[in-house]
PDB file of C-alpha atoms in Angstrom:
ATOM      1  CA  MET A   1     -81.633 -18.940-133.255  1.00 50.00           C
ATOM      2  CA  LEU A   2     -78.537 -18.492-135.388  1.00 49.00           C
ATOM      3  CA  GLN A   3     -75.160 -19.191-133.886  1.00 50.00           C
ATOM      4  CA  PHE A   4     -71.861 -18.401-135.583  1.00 45.00           C
ATOM      5  CA  VAL A   5     -69.066 -20.965-135.499  1.00 45.00           C
ATOM      6  CA  ASP A   6     -65.449 -20.955-136.718  1.00 41.00           C
ATOM      7  CA  VAL A   7     -65.324 -17.182-136.884  1.00 44.00           C
ATOM      8  CA  GLU A   8     -61.585 -16.594-137.217  1.00 47.00           C
ATOM      9  CA  ASP A   9     -62.009 -15.058-140.678  1.00 49.00           C
ATOM     10  CA  ILE A  10     -64.653 -14.653-143.345  1.00 49.00           C
ATOM     11  CA  GLU A  11     -63.501 -17.726-145.307  1.00 59.00           C
ATOM     12  CA  SER A  12     -63.875 -20.051-142.308  1.00 65.00           C
ATOM     13  CA  PHE A  13     -67.314 -18.621-141.560  1.00 72.00           C
ATOM     14  CA  GLY A  14     -69.997 -21.067-140.501  1.00 82.00           C
ATOM     15  CA  VAL A  15     -73.395 -20.989-138.871  1.00 86.00           C
ATOM     16  CA  CYS A  16     -75.535 -23.467-136.987  1.00 85.00           C
ATOM     17  CA  VAL A  17     -79.086 -23.263-135.731  1.00 86.00           C
ATOM     18  CA  GLU A  18     -80.132 -23.614-132.127  1.00 84.00           C
ATOM     19  CA  GLY A  19     -83.483 -24.326-130.596  1.00 81.00           C
ATOM     20  CA  TYR A  20     -85.534 -26.875-128.701  1.00 77.00           C
ATOM     21  CA  ARG A  21     -86.686 -30.333-129.719  1.00 74.00           C
ATOM     22  CA  PRO A  22     -88.208 -33.458-128.184  1.00 70.00           C
ATOM     23  CA  ASN A  23     -86.101 -36.593-127.775  1.00 70.00           C
ATOM     24  CA  ASP A  24     -88.687 -38.549-129.768  1.00 67.00           C
ATOM     25  CA  GLU A  25     -92.176 -38.208-131.266  1.00 70.00           C
ATOM     26  CA  THR A  26     -93.973 -39.049-128.003  1.00 72.00           C
ATOM     27  CA  GLU A  27     -92.032 -36.754-125.700  1.00 67.00           C
ATOM     28  CA  THR A  28     -93.684 -33.532-124.569  1.00 69.00           C
ATOM     29  CA  VAL A  29     -90.703 -31.991-122.755  1.00 72.00           C
ATOM     30  CA  LEU A  30     -88.333 -30.119-125.038  1.00 73.00           C
ATOM     31  CA  ARG A  31     -84.558 -30.090-124.664  1.00 75.00           C
ATOM     32  CA  ASN A  32     -81.995 -27.541-125.842  1.00 80.00           C
ATOM     33  CA  TRP A  33     -80.324 -28.524-129.100  1.00 81.00           C
ATOM     34  CA  HIS A  34     -78.049 -27.142-131.832  1.00 82.00           C
ATOM     35  CA  SER A  35     -77.010 -28.383-135.246  1.00 86.00           C
ATOM     36  CA  THR A  36     -73.604 -28.831-136.777  1.00 87.00           C
ATOM     37  CA  THR A  37     -72.615 -26.251-139.395  1.00 89.00           C
ATOM     38  CA  ILE A  38     -75.366 -25.645-141.952  1.00 91.00           C
ATOM     39  CA  GLU A  39     -74.122 -26.490-145.438  1.00 92.00           C
ATOM     40  CA  LYS A  40     -77.196 -26.128-147.634  1.00 94.00           C
ATOM     41  CA  ARG A  41     -80.713 -24.727-147.691  1.00 96.00           C
ATOM     42  CA  ILE A  42     -83.202 -27.204-149.160  1.00 98.00           C
ATOM     43  CA  THR A  43     -86.228 -24.981-148.496  1.00 97.00           C
ATOM     44  CA  SER A  44     -86.654 -22.074-146.109  1.00 95.00           C
ATOM     45  CA  THR A  45     -87.417 -24.548-143.320  1.00 93.00           C
ATOM     46  CA  LEU A  46     -85.355 -27.598-144.375  1.00 94.00           C
ATOM     47  CA  LEU A  47     -81.603 -27.361-143.835  1.00 94.00           C
ATOM     48  CA  HIS A  48     -78.792 -29.814-144.570  1.00 95.00           C
ATOM     49  CA  SER A  49     -75.932 -29.838-142.052  1.00 92.00           C
ATOM     50  CA  HIS A  50     -72.249 -30.740-142.278  1.00 91.00           C
ATOM     51  CA  SER A  51     -72.940 -34.032-140.479  1.00 94.00           C
ATOM     52  CA  GLY A  52     -75.447 -35.012-143.187  1.00 95.00           C
ATOM     53  CA  SER A  53     -78.538 -34.470-141.058  1.00 92.00           C
ATOM     54  CA  VAL A  54     -81.571 -32.685-142.460  1.00 93.00           C
ATOM     55  CA  TYR A  55     -83.298 -30.360-140.001  1.00 89.00           C
ATOM     56  CA  GLU A  56     -86.821 -28.999-140.224  1.00 89.00           C
ATOM     57  CA  LEU A  57     -87.331 -25.597-138.646  1.00 89.00           C
ATOM     58  CA  ARG A  58     -90.715 -25.137-136.995  1.00 86.00           C
ATOM     59  CA  GLY A  59     -92.097 -21.858-135.771  1.00 84.00           C
ATOM     60  CA  SER A  60     -90.453 -18.499-136.155  1.00 84.00           C
ATOM     61  CA  ILE A  61     -87.269 -16.961-134.842  1.00 86.00           C
ATOM     62  CA  ASP A  62     -87.239 -15.855-131.191  1.00 86.00           C
ATOM     63  CA  ARG A  63     -87.191 -12.116-131.941  1.00 88.00           C
ATOM     64  CA  ASP A  64     -86.730 -11.040-128.313  1.00 90.00           C
ATOM     65  CA  LEU A  65     -83.714 -13.284-127.824  1.00 87.00           C
ATOM     66  CA  ALA A  66     -82.259 -12.275-131.195  1.00 86.00           C
ATOM     67  CA  PHE A  67     -82.496  -8.590-130.185  1.00 88.00           C
ATOM     68  CA  GLN A  68     -80.884  -9.377-126.814  1.00 90.00           C
ATOM     69  CA  LEU A  69     -78.011 -11.090-128.631  1.00 84.00           C
ATOM     70  CA  GLY A  70     -77.450  -7.986-130.755  1.00 84.00           C
ATOM     71  CA  TYR A  71     -78.859  -9.086-134.102  1.00 87.00           C
ATOM     72  CA  PRO A  72     -80.200  -6.107-136.096  1.00 90.00           C
ATOM     73  CA  ALA A  73     -83.937  -5.907-136.806  1.00 92.00           C
ATOM     74  CA  GLU A  74     -83.391  -6.202-140.574  1.00 93.00           C
ATOM     75  CA  LEU A  75     -81.488  -9.484-140.198  1.00 92.00           C
ATOM     76  CA  ILE A  76     -84.075 -10.879-137.783  1.00 91.00           C
ATOM     77  CA  ALA A  77     -86.843 -10.022-140.247  1.00 93.00           C
ATOM     78  CA  MET A  78     -85.009 -11.811-143.073  1.00 93.00           C
ATOM     79  CA  PHE A  79     -84.875 -15.031-141.021  1.00 91.00           C
ATOM     80  CA  ALA A  80     -88.266 -14.633-139.324  1.00 90.00           C
ATOM     81  CA  ASN A  81     -89.785 -17.650-141.073  1.00 88.00           C
ATOM     82  CA  GLY A  82     -86.725 -19.661-142.023  1.00 92.00           C
ATOM     83  CA  PHE A  83     -83.645 -19.292-144.193  1.00 94.00           C
ATOM     84  CA  PRO A  84     -83.925 -17.022-147.253  1.00 95.00           C
ATOM     85  CA  GLU A  85     -82.369 -18.171-150.535  1.00 96.00           C
ATOM     86  CA  ASN A  86     -79.444 -15.764-150.069  1.00 95.00           C
ATOM     87  CA  TRP A  87     -78.849 -16.842-146.454  1.00 93.00           C
ATOM     88  CA  LYS A  88     -75.131 -17.535-146.782  1.00 90.00           C
ATOM     89  CA  SER A  89     -74.166 -14.245-148.455  1.00 90.00           C
ATOM     90  CA  THR A  90     -76.438 -12.319-146.065  1.00 91.00           C
ATOM     91  CA  LEU A  91     -74.830 -13.874-142.985  1.00 88.00           C
ATOM     92  CA  LYS A  92     -71.303 -13.513-144.392  1.00 86.00           C
ATOM     93  CA  GLU A  93     -71.963  -9.813-144.961  1.00 88.00           C
ATOM     94  CA  PHE A  94     -73.341  -9.428-141.426  1.00 86.00           C
ATOM     95  CA  PHE A  95     -70.369 -11.304-139.979  1.00 81.00           C
ATOM     96  CA  TYR A  96     -67.924  -9.178-142.005  1.00 80.00           C
ATOM     97  CA  VAL A  97     -69.486  -5.950-140.690  1.00 80.00           C
ATOM     98  CA  VAL A  98     -69.220  -7.265-137.123  1.00 75.00           C
ATOM     99  CA  LEU A  99     -65.638  -8.436-137.688  1.00 72.00           C
ATOM    100  CA  VAL A 100     -64.351  -5.131-139.099  1.00 74.00           C
ATOM    101  CA  SER A 101     -66.107  -3.117-136.385  1.00 76.00           C
ATOM    102  CA  LEU A 102     -64.333  -4.977-133.568  1.00 67.00           C
ATOM    103  CA  PRO A 103     -61.376  -3.146-132.042  1.00 71.00           C
ATOM    104  CA  ALA A 104     -57.974  -4.568-132.953  1.00 65.00           C
ATOM    105  CA  ILE A 105     -56.240  -6.442-130.150  1.00 60.00           C
TER     106      ILE A 105
END
């Protein structure tokens, strides 16, 4: 699942990934987990984070949860099997649309 971070303005935009993972290779019980800000896409399923960690995405996006969180079907489809090459510009555009549609406080 995608999670936006530092969303004060479009220039401070960031995104992390959230999911479940075992504590180690032998563990069968999964625990909730999220990355630090994603800095770079290595492949569609290998991501480099701000902390220097490399994360491998396994499986596909949780479409039901993504819909519940308000992500549009087109965006969910783009990330269905990992991060597309244009992931950063796509998410910045999505974030910008959300930001400008919010009522001013």
